[in-house]
Amino acid sequence: MIYTPMNLSLNELTKMATQEVNFDETFFTNIEECIKYNSIGTLNWAIHTLTIIRERIDVGQKVKYKDIDLTPDTYKKLLHEHYGIYVVKGVYPKMSLKHKVYFKLENTENGMDLIYTGQEENKLFRWIADINENESLVRVLPTNVVYIRNIKLGSLTPFVTEHNSVYVYNEKTGKIEEVFE
């Protein structure tokens, strides 16, 4: 049986991944549409759903794409044709990458979200000032929340006040200010 409706729900697509024998282009296009925004939650859902199909192929179940039997190699090739390297790497975690993948932090209606940017490097933190030779003050770009970066340890610690509030960097004044919540 081949499904052709567009705009299926995430649950319907996941259910199809567990039961369908013969997939068509529409299934993979629906998943592509779902992950266009590239939010980390939706990307992880897509990886989970596509991994179900990979696992079915790995255990020897007959799974087809456009009436052609899928093998581990043909399925991996199909994923490369439809999705970015982050998704393919998620479905095949042992696969080695020749390059890094990047995310950016972005404000959304539901709070902060990591957004996949592909191979495009972006900065998450911006330097404010050095405290000493081992520590610097940096800010998270979307929120301007200030952190202490320890260069030797490679760690980031939120710069909190005595009231357990955070500090934010005010770009207009160039000052670090306490935020009360």
Coordinates of C-alpha atoms in Angstrom, one line a residue:
M1 CA 0.0 0.0 0.0
I2 CA 1.4 3.4 -0.9
Y3 CA 0.5 6.6 1.0
T4 CA 0.2 9.8 -1.0
P5 CA -1.5 12.4 1.2
M6 CA 0.6 15.5 1.9
N7 CA 0.9 17.3 5.2
L8 CA 0.6 14.2 7.4
S9 CA 1.1 14.7 11.2
L10 CA 4.3 13.7 12.9
N11 CA 2.4 10.8 14.6
E12 CA 1.1 9.6 11.3
L13 CA 4.5 9.7 9.7
T14 CA 6.0 7.8 12.6
K15 CA 3.3 5.2 12.5
M16 CA 3.9 4.8 8.7
A17 CA 7.6 4.2 9.4
T18 CA 6.8 1.3 11.7
Q19 CA 4.2 -0.3 9.4
E20 CA 4.6 0.7 5.8
V21 CA 6.2 -1.7 3.3
N22 CA 6.4 0.4 0.2
F23 CA 7.2 4.1 0.6
D24 CA 6.8 6.7 -2.1
E25 CA 8.2 10.2 -2.5
T26 CA 5.4 11.7 -0.5
F27 CA 6.5 10.2 2.8
F28 CA 10.0 11.6 2.5
T29 CA 8.7 15.0 1.2
N30 CA 6.4 15.2 4.2
I31 CA 9.3 14.7 6.6
E32 CA 11.3 17.3 4.6
E33 CA 8.4 19.8 5.0
C34 CA 8.3 19.1 8.8
I35 CA 12.0 19.8 9.3
K36 CA 12.3 22.9 7.1
Y37 CA 12.5 25.2 10.2
N38 CA 15.3 23.0 11.5
S39 CA 14.4 23.2 15.2
I40 CA 16.3 20.6 17.3
G41 CA 13.1 18.9 18.4
T42 CA 11.7 18.4 14.9
L43 CA 15.1 17.3 13.7
N44 CA 15.4 14.7 16.5
W45 CA 11.8 13.5 15.7
A46 CA 12.8 13.1 12.0
I47 CA 16.0 11.2 13.0
H48 CA 13.9 8.9 15.3
T49 CA 11.3 8.2 12.5
L50 CA 13.9 7.6 9.8
T51 CA 15.9 5.4 12.2
I52 CA 12.8 3.1 12.6
I53 CA 13.0 2.4 8.9
R54 CA 16.8 1.9 9.0
E55 CA 16.3 -0.6 11.9
R56 CA 13.6 -2.5 9.9
I57 CA 16.0 -2.8 7.0
D58 CA 18.9 -3.9 9.2
V59 CA 16.9 -6.8 10.7
G60 CA 15.9 -8.0 7.2
Q61 CA 12.4 -6.7 6.8
K62 CA 11.3 -6.0 3.3
V63 CA 11.1 -2.2 2.9
K64 CA 10.7 -0.7 -0.5
Y65 CA 10.9 2.8 -2.0
K66 CA 8.9 3.2 -5.3
D67 CA 8.7 -0.6 -5.6
I68 CA 12.5 -1.1 -5.3
D69 CA 13.9 -3.1 -2.3
L70 CA 15.9 -0.9 0.1
T71 CA 19.3 -2.1 1.4
P72 CA 21.3 -0.4 4.0
D73 CA 23.4 1.3 1.3
T74 CA 20.4 2.4 -0.9
Y75 CA 18.6 3.7 2.1
K76 CA 21.6 5.8 3.2
K77 CA 21.9 7.1 -0.3
L78 CA 18.2 8.0 -0.3
L79 CA 18.6 9.9 3.0
H80 CA 21.6 11.9 1.5
E81 CA 19.4 12.9 -1.4
H82 CA 16.5 14.2 0.8
Y83 CA 18.1 15.5 4.0
G84 CA 21.0 17.4 5.4
I85 CA 24.0 15.7 6.9
Y86 CA 22.8 16.3 10.5
V87 CA 19.8 14.0 9.9
V88 CA 21.8 11.4 8.0
K89 CA 24.4 11.4 10.8
G90 CA 21.6 11.0 13.3
V91 CA 20.2 7.9 11.5
Y92 CA 23.8 6.5 11.0
P93 CA 25.6 7.7 14.2
K94 CA 28.8 5.6 13.4
M95 CA 29.2 7.4 10.1
S96 CA 32.2 9.7 10.2
L97 CA 31.9 13.3 9.0
K98 CA 34.4 15.3 7.0
H99 CA 33.2 18.6 8.4
K100 CA 31.4 20.1 11.4
V101 CA 27.7 20.9 11.6
Y102 CA 26.5 24.1 13.2
F103 CA 23.5 25.4 15.1
K104 CA 22.5 28.8 16.2
L105 CA 20.4 29.8 19.2
E106 CA 17.2 31.7 18.3
N107 CA 14.3 33.2 20.2
T108 CA 11.0 31.5 19.5
E109 CA 7.5 31.7 20.8
N110 CA 8.2 28.8 23.2
G111 CA 11.6 30.2 24.4
M112 CA 15.1 29.5 23.0
D113 CA 15.6 26.9 20.3
L114 CA 18.7 25.5 18.5
I115 CA 18.4 26.0 14.8
Y116 CA 20.4 23.9 12.4
T117 CA 22.5 26.0 10.0
G118 CA 24.3 23.3 8.1
Q119 CA 28.0 23.9 7.5
E120 CA 27.7 27.7 8.0
E121 CA 29.7 28.6 11.1
N122 CA 28.1 31.1 13.4
K123 CA 29.0 32.7 16.7
L124 CA 26.9 31.8 19.8
F125 CA 29.0 33.9 22.2
R126 CA 30.6 37.3 21.9
W127 CA 33.5 38.4 24.1
I128 CA 32.9 41.3 26.5
A129 CA 36.1 41.6 28.6
D130 CA 38.9 39.6 30.2
I131 CA 38.7 39.2 33.9
N132 CA 42.2 37.7 34.1
E133 CA 44.5 35.6 31.9
N134 CA 42.3 32.5 32.4
E135 CA 38.8 34.0 32.5
S136 CA 36.7 36.2 30.3
L137 CA 33.2 37.6 30.3
V138 CA 31.1 36.5 27.3
R139 CA 27.5 37.0 26.3
V140 CA 25.1 34.6 24.6
L141 CA 24.1 36.6 21.4
P142 CA 20.3 36.1 21.3
T143 CA 19.8 36.7 25.0
N144 CA 22.8 38.9 26.0
V145 CA 23.0 36.8 29.2
V146 CA 26.6 37.1 30.6
Y147 CA 28.8 34.0 31.3
I148 CA 32.2 33.6 32.8
R149 CA 34.4 31.6 30.3
N150 CA 37.3 29.7 31.8
I151 CA 39.9 29.3 29.0
K152 CA 42.0 26.7 30.8
L153 CA 39.1 24.4 31.8
G154 CA 37.0 25.2 28.7
S155 CA 34.0 25.8 30.9
L156 CA 31.1 28.4 30.9
T157 CA 29.5 29.4 34.1
P158 CA 26.5 31.8 34.3
F159 CA 27.4 35.1 35.9
V160 CA 24.8 35.3 38.7
T161 CA 24.1 38.0 41.2
E162 CA 23.9 37.7 45.0
H163 CA 20.1 37.6 44.5
N164 CA 20.5 34.6 42.2
S165 CA 19.5 36.7 39.2
V166 CA 21.5 36.8 35.9
Y167 CA 23.4 39.6 34.4
V168 CA 22.8 40.8 30.8
Y169 CA 24.9 42.9 28.6
N170 CA 23.3 46.2 27.5
E171 CA 24.6 46.9 24.0
K172 CA 23.5 50.5 24.0
T173 CA 25.2 51.5 27.3
G174 CA 28.0 48.9 27.1
K175 CA 27.3 47.9 30.7
I176 CA 26.4 44.7 32.4
E177 CA 23.1 44.9 34.3
E178 CA 21.3 42.7 36.8
V179 CA 17.9 41.3 35.6
F180 CA 15.3 40.5 38.3
E181 CA 12.7 37.9 37.5

